[in-house]
GROMACS .gro file of C-alpha atoms in nm:
model
  454
    1UNK     CA    1   0.000   0.000   0.000
    2UNK     CA    2   0.243   0.269  -0.110
    3UNK     CA    3   0.096   0.614  -0.075
    4UNK     CA    4   0.230   0.737  -0.406
    5UNK     CA    5  -0.006   0.497  -0.582
    6UNK     CA    6  -0.309   0.686  -0.456
    7UNK     CA    7  -0.230   1.043  -0.353
    8UNK     CA    8  -0.272   1.201  -0.697
    9UNK     CA    9  -0.619   1.052  -0.752
   10UNK     CA   10  -0.721   1.129  -0.394
   11UNK     CA   11  -0.619   1.495  -0.423
   12UNK     CA   12  -0.810   1.529  -0.751
   13UNK     CA   13  -1.109   1.359  -0.593
   14UNK     CA   14  -1.110   1.599  -0.295
   15UNK     CA   15  -1.097   1.908  -0.513
   16UNK     CA   16  -1.358   1.765  -0.748
   17UNK     CA   17  -1.596   1.719  -0.455
   18UNK     CA   18  -1.568   2.057  -0.282
   19UNK     CA   19  -1.614   2.247  -0.609
   20UNK     CA   20  -1.896   2.032  -0.749
   21UNK     CA   21  -2.241   2.190  -0.780
   22UNK     CA   22  -2.402   1.893  -0.603
   23UNK     CA   23  -2.176   1.939  -0.302
   24UNK     CA   24  -2.208   2.318  -0.304
   25UNK     CA   25  -2.587   2.263  -0.310
   26UNK     CA   26  -2.555   2.155   0.055
   27UNK     CA   27  -2.504   2.523   0.145
   28UNK     CA   28  -2.877   2.565   0.077
   29UNK     CA   29  -2.972   2.303   0.336
   30UNK     CA   30  -2.929   2.472   0.677
   31UNK     CA   31  -2.912   2.257   0.988
   32UNK     CA   32  -3.236   2.423   1.099
   33UNK     CA   33  -3.427   2.745   1.040
   34UNK     CA   34  -3.481   3.020   1.293
   35UNK     CA   35  -3.720   3.311   1.306
   36UNK     CA   36  -3.459   3.546   1.454
   37UNK     CA   37  -3.194   3.471   1.194
   38UNK     CA   38  -3.277   3.355   0.845
   39UNK     CA   39  -3.067   3.042   0.868
   40UNK     CA   40  -2.843   2.859   1.107
   41UNK     CA   41  -2.477   2.958   1.090
   42UNK     CA   42  -2.414   2.604   0.975
   43UNK     CA   43  -2.549   2.415   0.682
   44UNK     CA   44  -2.490   2.069   0.538
   45UNK     CA   45  -2.191   2.204   0.344
   46UNK     CA   46  -2.002   2.347   0.642
   47UNK     CA   47  -2.098   2.044   0.851
   48UNK     CA   48  -1.963   1.807   0.585
   49UNK     CA   49  -1.632   1.995   0.570
   50UNK     CA   50  -1.607   1.975   0.951
   51UNK     CA   51  -1.680   1.602   0.947
   52UNK     CA   52  -1.428   1.544   0.668
   53UNK     CA   53  -1.152   1.712   0.868
   54UNK     CA   54  -1.254   1.550   1.198
   55UNK     CA   55  -1.255   1.203   1.042
   56UNK     CA   56  -0.889   1.249   0.952
   57UNK     CA   57  -0.813   1.381   1.302
   58UNK     CA   58  -0.964   1.075   1.472
   59UNK     CA   59  -0.781   0.831   1.246
   60UNK     CA   60  -0.454   1.018   1.300
   61UNK     CA   61  -0.491   1.022   1.679
   62UNK     CA   62  -0.579   0.653   1.708
   63UNK     CA   63  -0.290   0.569   1.473
   64UNK     CA   64  -0.045   0.749   1.703
   65UNK     CA   65  -0.181   0.554   1.998
   66UNK     CA   66  -0.116   0.224   1.820
   67UNK     CA   67   0.244   0.316   1.732
   68UNK     CA   68   0.452   0.095   1.496
   69UNK     CA   69   0.412   0.357   1.219
   70UNK     CA   70   0.045   0.264   1.191
   71UNK     CA   71  -0.162   0.485   0.960
   72UNK     CA   72  -0.531   0.395   0.976
   73UNK     CA   73  -0.587   0.646   0.697
   74UNK     CA   74  -0.360   0.438   0.473
   75UNK     CA   75  -0.541   0.528   0.150
   76UNK     CA   76  -0.567   0.895   0.257
   77UNK     CA   77  -0.942   0.902   0.192
   78UNK     CA   78  -1.069   0.980   0.543
   79UNK     CA   79  -1.150   1.337   0.443
   80UNK     CA   80  -1.331   1.225   0.126
   81UNK     CA   81  -1.554   0.984   0.316
   82UNK     CA   82  -1.640   1.254   0.569
   83UNK     CA   83  -1.708   1.512   0.299
   84UNK     CA   84  -1.961   1.286   0.126
   85UNK     CA   85  -2.136   1.142   0.431
   86UNK     CA   86  -2.435   1.379   0.383
   87UNK     CA   87  -2.431   1.422   0.003
   88UNK     CA   88  -2.760   1.229  -0.018
   89UNK     CA   89  -2.957   1.464   0.208
   90UNK     CA   90  -3.276   1.614   0.076
   91UNK     CA   91  -3.431   1.949   0.171
   92UNK     CA   92  -3.485   2.008   0.544
   93UNK     CA   93  -3.246   1.720   0.613
   94UNK     CA   94  -3.383   1.452   0.846
   95UNK     CA   95  -3.733   1.603   0.855
   96UNK     CA   96  -3.751   1.590   0.476
   97UNK     CA   97  -3.609   1.238   0.479
   98UNK     CA   98  -3.877   1.115   0.720
   99UNK     CA   99  -4.161   1.276   0.523
  100UNK     CA  100  -4.038   1.147   0.187
  101UNK     CA  101  -3.972   0.795   0.317
  102UNK     CA  102  -4.318   0.769   0.475
  103UNK     CA  103  -4.494   0.898   0.165
  104UNK     CA  104  -4.306   0.660  -0.066
  105UNK     CA  105  -4.383   0.361   0.155
  106UNK     CA  106  -4.752   0.445   0.153
  107UNK     CA  107  -4.762   0.502  -0.224
  108UNK     CA  108  -4.587   0.170  -0.289
  109UNK     CA  109  -4.748  -0.043  -0.017
  110UNK     CA  110  -4.902  -0.274  -0.279
  111UNK     CA  111  -4.557  -0.355  -0.425
  112UNK     CA  112  -4.377  -0.675  -0.332
  113UNK     CA  113  -4.093  -0.452  -0.205
  114UNK     CA  114  -4.209  -0.100  -0.108
  115UNK     CA  115  -3.989   0.193  -0.210
  116UNK     CA  116  -3.794   0.375   0.059
  117UNK     CA  117  -3.590   0.694   0.093
  118UNK     CA  118  -3.279   0.673   0.307
  119UNK     CA  119  -3.040   0.970   0.298
  120UNK     CA  120  -2.739   0.752   0.387
  121UNK     CA  121  -2.809   0.517   0.096
  122UNK     CA  122  -2.895   0.808  -0.132
  123UNK     CA  123  -2.528   0.901  -0.085
  124UNK     CA  124  -2.436   0.614  -0.316
  125UNK     CA  125  -2.677   0.717  -0.591
  126UNK     CA  126  -2.521   1.062  -0.599
  127UNK     CA  127  -2.164   0.931  -0.581
  128UNK     CA  128  -2.228   0.703  -0.878
  129UNK     CA  129  -2.433   0.953  -1.078
  130UNK     CA  130  -2.176   1.231  -1.046
  131UNK     CA  131  -1.873   0.998  -1.063
  132UNK     CA  132  -1.713   1.135  -0.746
  133UNK     CA  133  -1.495   0.826  -0.696
  134UNK     CA  134  -1.424   0.741  -1.057
  135UNK     CA  135  -1.064   0.865  -1.059
  136UNK     CA  136  -0.971   0.648  -0.759
  137UNK     CA  137  -0.803   0.308  -0.811
  138UNK     CA  138  -1.055   0.023  -0.796
  139UNK     CA  139  -0.947  -0.111  -0.455
  140UNK     CA  140  -0.944   0.239  -0.303
  141UNK     CA  141  -1.288   0.312  -0.450
  142UNK     CA  142  -1.432  -0.011  -0.306
  143UNK     CA  143  -1.288   0.071   0.037
  144UNK     CA  144  -1.428   0.426   0.023
  145UNK     CA  145  -1.776   0.298  -0.067
  146UNK     CA  146  -1.765   0.035   0.207
  147UNK     CA  147  -1.671   0.301   0.462
  148UNK     CA  148  -1.990   0.495   0.393
  149UNK     CA  149  -2.210   0.198   0.489
  150UNK     CA  150  -2.313   0.285   0.844
  151UNK     CA  151  -2.571   0.008   0.885
  152UNK     CA  152  -2.539  -0.294   0.656
  153UNK     CA  153  -2.898  -0.410   0.715
  154UNK     CA  154  -3.031  -0.087   0.559
  155UNK     CA  155  -2.899  -0.199   0.220
  156UNK     CA  156  -3.214  -0.415   0.198
  157UNK     CA  157  -3.405  -0.090   0.137
  158UNK     CA  158  -3.210  -0.030  -0.186
  159UNK     CA  159  -3.165  -0.377  -0.344
  160UNK     CA  160  -2.944  -0.231  -0.619
  161UNK     CA  161  -2.676  -0.170  -0.354
  162UNK     CA  162  -2.685  -0.509  -0.182
  163UNK     CA  163  -2.348  -0.594  -0.336
  164UNK     CA  164  -2.194  -0.337  -0.101
  165UNK     CA  165  -2.230  -0.593   0.178
  166UNK     CA  166  -1.938  -0.782   0.030
  167UNK     CA  167  -1.745  -0.457  -0.007
  168UNK     CA  168  -1.783  -0.403   0.369
  169UNK     CA  169  -1.660  -0.754   0.452
  170UNK     CA  170  -1.362  -0.713   0.218
  171UNK     CA  171  -1.278  -0.370   0.361
  172UNK     CA  172  -1.287  -0.499   0.720
  173UNK     CA  173  -1.055  -0.784   0.619
  174UNK     CA  174  -0.824  -0.533   0.449
  175UNK     CA  175  -0.797  -0.328   0.770
  176UNK     CA  176  -0.734  -0.640   0.979
  177UNK     CA  177  -0.455  -0.753   0.744
  178UNK     CA  178  -0.298  -0.408   0.740
  179UNK     CA  179  -0.288  -0.394   1.121
  180UNK     CA  180  -0.166  -0.753   1.131
  181UNK     CA  181   0.129  -0.648   0.914
  182UNK     CA  182   0.213  -0.397   1.188
  183UNK     CA  183   0.198  -0.660   1.461
  184UNK     CA  184  -0.149  -0.559   1.585
  185UNK     CA  185  -0.423  -0.824   1.596
  186UNK     CA  186  -0.790  -0.728   1.589
  187UNK     CA  187  -1.109  -0.910   1.492
  188UNK     CA  188  -1.365  -0.652   1.387
  189UNK     CA  189  -1.714  -0.758   1.496
  190UNK     CA  190  -1.880  -0.418   1.453
  191UNK     CA  191  -1.994  -0.468   1.092
  192UNK     CA  192  -1.833  -0.135   1.002
  193UNK     CA  193  -1.486  -0.038   0.889
  194UNK     CA  194  -1.267   0.157   1.130
  195UNK     CA  195  -1.283   0.446   0.883
  196UNK     CA  196  -1.665   0.435   0.888
  197UNK     CA  197  -1.663   0.438   1.268
  198UNK     CA  198  -1.428   0.737   1.269
  199UNK     CA  199  -1.657   0.922   1.025
  200UNK     CA  200  -1.962   0.836   1.237
  201UNK     CA  201  -1.795   0.963   1.554
  202UNK     CA  202  -1.675   1.277   1.374
  203UNK     CA  203  -2.035   1.337   1.267
  204UNK     CA  204  -2.164   1.287   1.622
  205UNK     CA  205  -1.894   1.505   1.779
  206UNK     CA  206  -1.973   1.798   1.553
  207UNK     CA  207  -2.343   1.765   1.633
  208UNK     CA  208  -2.269   1.749   2.006
  209UNK     CA  209  -2.119   2.098   2.006
  210UNK     CA  210  -2.268   2.277   1.704
  211UNK     CA  211  -2.626   2.203   1.811
  212UNK     CA  212  -2.558   2.391   2.134
  213UNK     CA  213  -2.370   2.670   1.955
  214UNK     CA  214  -2.656   2.713   1.707
  215UNK     CA  215  -2.914   2.716   1.986
  216UNK     CA  216  -2.805   3.079   2.038
  217UNK     CA  217  -3.005   3.151   1.721
  218UNK     CA  218  -3.327   3.066   1.904
  219UNK     CA  219  -3.245   3.118   2.272
  220UNK     CA  220  -3.099   3.418   2.453
  221UNK     CA  221  -2.761   3.382   2.624
  222UNK     CA  222  -2.942   3.392   2.958
  223UNK     CA  223  -3.176   3.110   2.858
  224UNK     CA  224  -2.888   2.894   2.736
  225UNK     CA  225  -2.705   2.955   3.066
  226UNK     CA  226  -3.015   2.834   3.251
  227UNK     CA  227  -3.033   2.522   3.031
  228UNK     CA  228  -2.663   2.436   3.082
  229UNK     CA  229  -2.688   2.496   3.457
  230UNK     CA  230  -2.985   2.261   3.482
  231UNK     CA  231  -2.863   1.990   3.242
  232UNK     CA  232  -2.485   1.948   3.273
  233UNK     CA  233  -2.377   1.740   3.572
  234UNK     CA  234  -2.025   1.661   3.449
  235UNK     CA  235  -1.727   1.726   3.675
  236UNK     CA  236  -1.484   1.754   3.381
  237UNK     CA  237  -1.252   2.048   3.433
  238UNK     CA  238  -1.049   2.269   3.201
  239UNK     CA  239  -0.732   2.077   3.290
  240UNK     CA  240  -0.894   1.750   3.170
  241UNK     CA  241  -0.970   1.899   2.829
  242UNK     CA  242  -0.624   2.057   2.811
  243UNK     CA  243  -0.467   1.712   2.833
  244UNK     CA  244  -0.612   1.652   2.486
  245UNK     CA  245  -0.627   1.994   2.317
  246UNK     CA  246  -0.508   2.352   2.343
  247UNK     CA  247  -0.762   2.565   2.529
  248UNK     CA  248  -0.693   2.937   2.545
  249UNK     CA  249  -0.691   3.106   2.887
  250UNK     CA  250  -0.967   3.365   2.895
  251UNK     CA  251  -1.089   3.631   3.133
  252UNK     CA  252  -1.402   3.481   3.282
  253UNK     CA  253  -1.646   3.708   3.472
  254UNK     CA  254  -1.691   3.594   3.832
  255UNK     CA  255  -1.392   3.358   3.828
  256UNK     CA  256  -1.103   3.605   3.837
  257UNK     CA  257  -0.962   3.446   4.154
  258UNK     CA  258  -1.011   3.086   4.045
  259UNK     CA  259  -0.725   2.901   3.873
  260UNK     CA  260  -0.840   2.852   3.513
  261UNK     CA  261  -0.743   2.483   3.504
  262UNK     CA  262  -0.961   2.410   3.807
  263UNK     CA  263  -1.280   2.546   3.652
  264UNK     CA  264  -1.543   2.296   3.554
  265UNK     CA  265  -1.629   2.300   3.182
  266UNK     CA  266  -1.988   2.364   3.279
  267UNK     CA  267  -1.883   2.672   3.480
  268UNK     CA  268  -1.661   2.797   3.200
  269UNK     CA  269  -1.932   2.775   2.933
  270UNK     CA  270  -2.191   2.950   3.150
  271UNK     CA  271  -1.946   3.222   3.252
  272UNK     CA  272  -1.830   3.287   2.895
  273UNK     CA  273  -2.184   3.387   2.806
  274UNK     CA  274  -2.156   3.664   3.069
  275UNK     CA  275  -1.867   3.833   2.889
  276UNK     CA  276  -1.937   4.190   2.783
  277UNK     CA  277  -1.766   4.141   2.447
  278UNK     CA  278  -1.713   3.848   2.211
  279UNK     CA  279  -1.925   3.625   2.434
  280UNK     CA  280  -2.070   3.416   2.151
  281UNK     CA  281  -1.739   3.400   1.965
  282UNK     CA  282  -1.541   3.275   2.266
  283UNK     CA  283  -1.823   3.036   2.357
  284UNK     CA  284  -1.810   2.894   2.005
  285UNK     CA  285  -1.428   2.869   2.006
  286UNK     CA  286  -1.431   2.685   2.339
  287UNK     CA  287  -1.701   2.445   2.218
  288UNK     CA  288  -1.497   2.372   1.905
  289UNK     CA  289  -1.195   2.290   2.122
  290UNK     CA  290  -1.412   2.054   2.326
  291UNK     CA  291  -1.522   1.887   2.002
  292UNK     CA  292  -1.157   1.820   1.920
  293UNK     CA  293  -1.110   1.674   2.269
  294UNK     CA  294  -1.401   1.440   2.198
  295UNK     CA  295  -1.225   1.335   1.875
  296UNK     CA  296  -0.910   1.248   2.071
  297UNK     CA  297  -1.089   1.049   2.338
  298UNK     CA  298  -1.109   0.720   2.146
  299UNK     CA  299  -0.893   0.412   2.111
  300UNK     CA  300  -0.914   0.095   1.904
  301UNK     CA  301  -1.024  -0.212   2.098
  302UNK     CA  302  -0.933  -0.571   2.002
  303UNK     CA  303  -1.285  -0.632   1.870
  304UNK     CA  304  -1.229  -0.358   1.611
  305UNK     CA  305  -1.444  -0.097   1.783
  306UNK     CA  306  -1.343   0.262   1.855
  307UNK     CA  307  -1.424   0.315   2.223
  308UNK     CA  308  -1.384   0.606   2.470
  309UNK     CA  309  -1.067   0.637   2.676
  310UNK     CA  310  -1.182   0.877   2.950
  311UNK     CA  311  -1.527   0.788   3.087
  312UNK     CA  312  -1.585   1.138   3.229
  313UNK     CA  313  -1.522   1.311   2.897
  314UNK     CA  314  -1.748   1.059   2.723
  315UNK     CA  315  -2.017   1.134   2.983
  316UNK     CA  316  -1.986   1.506   2.900
  317UNK     CA  317  -2.024   1.421   2.530
  318UNK     CA  318  -2.345   1.233   2.606
  319UNK     CA  319  -2.478   1.518   2.821
  320UNK     CA  320  -2.426   1.758   2.531
  321UNK     CA  321  -2.635   1.524   2.315
  322UNK     CA  322  -2.915   1.518   2.574
  323UNK     CA  323  -2.918   1.898   2.591
  324UNK     CA  324  -2.963   1.921   2.213
  325UNK     CA  325  -3.225   1.646   2.207
  326UNK     CA  326  -3.437   1.810   2.476
  327UNK     CA  327  -3.389   2.181   2.419
  328UNK     CA  328  -3.317   2.203   2.048
  329UNK     CA  329  -3.447   1.923   1.826
  330UNK     CA  330  -3.702   1.803   2.079
  331UNK     CA  331  -3.826   2.137   2.209
  332UNK     CA  332  -4.174   2.270   2.140
  333UNK     CA  333  -4.020   2.601   2.038
  334UNK     CA  334  -3.812   2.442   1.761
  335UNK     CA  335  -4.097   2.215   1.654
  336UNK     CA  336  -4.313   2.526   1.613
  337UNK     CA  337  -4.044   2.691   1.399
  338UNK     CA  338  -4.012   2.379   1.183
  339UNK     CA  339  -4.385   2.315   1.143
  340UNK     CA  340  -4.450   2.534   0.836
  341UNK     CA  341  -4.139   2.399   0.659
  342UNK     CA  342  -4.252   2.042   0.718
  343UNK     CA  343  -4.587   2.145   0.569
  344UNK     CA  344  -4.413   2.284   0.259
  345UNK     CA  345  -4.220   1.962   0.204
  346UNK     CA  346  -4.527   1.744   0.265
  347UNK     CA  347  -4.733   1.945   0.016
  348UNK     CA  348  -4.465   1.932  -0.255
  349UNK     CA  349  -4.391   1.560  -0.205
  350UNK     CA  350  -4.762   1.475  -0.210
  351UNK     CA  351  -4.808   1.673  -0.533
  352UNK     CA  352  -4.534   1.487  -0.719
  353UNK     CA  353  -4.595   1.142  -0.569
  354UNK     CA  354  -4.974   1.121  -0.549
  355UNK     CA  355  -5.106   1.374  -0.801
  356UNK     CA  356  -5.096   1.425  -1.178
  357UNK     CA  357  -4.832   1.693  -1.164
  358UNK     CA  358  -4.758   1.966  -1.416
  359UNK     CA  359  -4.433   1.884  -1.597
  360UNK     CA  360  -4.340   2.253  -1.611
  361UNK     CA  361  -4.259   2.242  -1.241
  362UNK     CA  362  -3.967   2.008  -1.307
  363UNK     CA  363  -3.673   2.224  -1.416
  364UNK     CA  364  -3.440   1.933  -1.492
  365UNK     CA  365  -3.427   1.830  -1.857
  366UNK     CA  366  -3.297   1.487  -1.753
  367UNK     CA  367  -3.602   1.414  -1.540
  368UNK     CA  368  -3.837   1.562  -1.801
  369UNK     CA  369  -3.694   1.335  -2.070
  370UNK     CA  370  -3.713   1.028  -1.849
  371UNK     CA  371  -4.070   1.102  -1.742
  372UNK     CA  372  -4.178   1.169  -2.101
  373UNK     CA  373  -4.022   0.841  -2.216
  374UNK     CA  374  -4.192   0.662  -1.927
  375UNK     CA  375  -4.533   0.806  -2.013
  376UNK     CA  376  -4.490   0.687  -2.372
  377UNK     CA  377  -4.380   0.337  -2.269
  378UNK     CA  378  -4.595   0.023  -2.266
  379UNK     CA  379  -4.495  -0.103  -1.923
  380UNK     CA  380  -4.737  -0.284  -1.694
  381UNK     CA  381  -4.917  -0.068  -1.439
  382UNK     CA  382  -4.704  -0.177  -1.142
  383UNK     CA  383  -4.373  -0.150  -1.328
  384UNK     CA  384  -4.474   0.193  -1.459
  385UNK     CA  385  -4.572   0.310  -1.111
  386UNK     CA  386  -4.249   0.181  -0.957
  387UNK     CA  387  -4.039   0.357  -1.222
  388UNK     CA  388  -4.232   0.679  -1.178
  389UNK     CA  389  -4.200   0.669  -0.799
  390UNK     CA  390  -3.828   0.595  -0.828
  391UNK     CA  391  -3.783   0.902  -1.048
  392UNK     CA  392  -3.983   1.116  -0.806
  393UNK     CA  393  -3.782   0.981  -0.513
  394UNK     CA  394  -3.460   1.083  -0.684
  395UNK     CA  395  -3.598   1.420  -0.795
  396UNK     CA  396  -3.735   1.515  -0.453
  397UNK     CA  397  -3.427   1.373  -0.282
  398UNK     CA  398  -3.208   1.623  -0.465
  399UNK     CA  399  -3.394   1.943  -0.375
  400UNK     CA  400  -3.290   2.222  -0.139
  401UNK     CA  401  -3.492   2.412   0.120
  402UNK     CA  402  -3.531   2.712  -0.110
  403UNK     CA  403  -3.639   2.492  -0.401
  404UNK     CA  404  -3.909   2.326  -0.191
  405UNK     CA  405  -4.042   2.668  -0.089
  406UNK     CA  406  -4.038   2.783  -0.453
  407UNK     CA  407  -4.228   2.472  -0.564
  408UNK     CA  408  -4.477   2.514  -0.280
  409UNK     CA  409  -4.558   2.865  -0.405
  410UNK     CA  410  -4.586   2.745  -0.766
  411UNK     CA  411  -4.825   2.465  -0.666
  412UNK     CA  412  -5.041   2.715  -0.474
  413UNK     CA  413  -5.046   2.938  -0.783
  414UNK     CA  414  -5.141   2.649  -1.013
  415UNK     CA  415  -5.433   2.559  -0.786
  416UNK     CA  416  -5.550   2.920  -0.790
  417UNK     CA  417  -5.520   2.940  -1.169
  418UNK     CA  418  -5.725   2.620  -1.198
  419UNK     CA  419  -6.015   2.799  -1.026
  420UNK     CA  420  -5.972   3.095  -1.263
  421UNK     CA  421  -5.954   2.882  -1.574
  422UNK     CA  422  -5.653   3.070  -1.712
  423UNK     CA  423  -5.292   3.151  -1.626
  424UNK     CA  424  -5.191   3.483  -1.474
  425UNK     CA  425  -4.958   3.706  -1.675
  426UNK     CA  426  -4.737   3.801  -1.379
  427UNK     CA  427  -4.714   3.447  -1.234
  428UNK     CA  428  -4.331   3.430  -1.227
  429UNK     CA  429  -4.308   3.768  -1.054
  430UNK     CA  430  -4.564   3.659  -0.795
  431UNK     CA  431  -4.351   3.357  -0.706
  432UNK     CA  432  -4.015   3.535  -0.711
  433UNK     CA  433  -4.112   3.852  -0.526
  434UNK     CA  434  -4.336   3.712  -0.253
  435UNK     CA  435  -4.281   3.505   0.057
  436UNK     CA  436  -4.514   3.211   0.112
  437UNK     CA  437  -4.722   3.416   0.356
  438UNK     CA  438  -4.756   3.721   0.130
  439UNK     CA  439  -4.838   3.507  -0.176
  440UNK     CA  440  -5.106   3.314   0.010
  441UNK     CA  441  -5.250   3.642   0.138
  442UNK     CA  442  -5.269   3.787  -0.214
  443UNK     CA  443  -5.428   3.473  -0.358
  444UNK     CA  444  -5.682   3.466  -0.075
  445UNK     CA  445  -5.780   3.830  -0.140
  446UNK     CA  446  -5.810   3.762  -0.510
  447UNK     CA  447  -6.032   3.459  -0.444
  448UNK     CA  448  -6.258   3.659  -0.213
  449UNK     CA  449  -6.283   3.933  -0.475
  450UNK     CA  450  -6.381   3.682  -0.742
  451UNK     CA  451  -6.637   3.516  -0.516
  452UNK     CA  452  -6.783   3.861  -0.442
  453UNK     CA  453  -6.829   3.930  -0.812
  454UNK     CA  454  -7.011   3.599  -0.859
   0.00000   0.00000   0.00000
């Protein structure tokens, strides 16, 4: 496994990904929407870059622990795998995924094998369609694909990718043989490659901190302080984190006489939000340092699993997750913010999956051509319906938040025009210049005016 065999293709692959329109599209899928700020600071693009980098960091740290010149990132593709781990996300991320999956299952319930939508497996469709891995050597490509399979059993949902099961087995064997050549014996029973585990942990670790950072878009600093005070029980101190990462010494209001290293992380985070200047910035910087500490708190066990080293730091990581689950993703406040956007996605998905949709709403010539050819085919009813639903799954699975909102407005306009019996002259301007609320208000007024005339 000489590095020079792969580094040229890997470098080209990395650059090809970050500049590709399908990857850049992830900028238009924020982690969540807020009423106080238009979007979260982070989106699926920035998150994917963070995960790509963090995957490499985890592999590098565990490699140093093992010694013997071990390099768990032997093909140098850790960053690539992390970059593409969310490439299959649809609009509104996991909310959109859940809505689309449920609607497809219902529409195909009479099929022998119902259709599903799984964002993780949709990664592969996009990787193949846009040839992201095509310039990698065959063995490197197979290993990269295997390392994106988080849960092997989910491959049953996309029968066309069942062959990846063997890729995973081969990749695990490859890792075991590589480590064996370095005098390290493991028997991986996790069902995932070490690289896949590193990517998964990198993904989790970014969520653990960025969810709390981004909560400042919906909560005041005072409210977040209250949440942290109530929820974090960890005794982890600054000195414990500093054993793993560099953590800058800061002036912390109320703790001027306390040795910085002796402060609890909980106390530090709460106090940072009391700073008169740069409170949010320093809070974010400290949380990012903690994320790196989480990355460096894993080791490789003999059963092939990456496991925590320090139980207290792992407990803090889990407490961060509970805070986000309860006060961000699971809170009534956030659910209320997300409700209209879930409605937009549901309306658009229902229109294209369950209705006779207007082809003009599909702005992709590829999908238009495929749908036209399908309509002119002589396939049986079930085969036709399966092919149509598959196309709609792929079409809807590739949309962004803004595109869903645009389609929602266009569907509302089409319904209004159907009651009129003709198309409005300024229809494009109505869609482009109005928010959903203002458009619906104008259409409602127009309807009332028409009803009054009748």
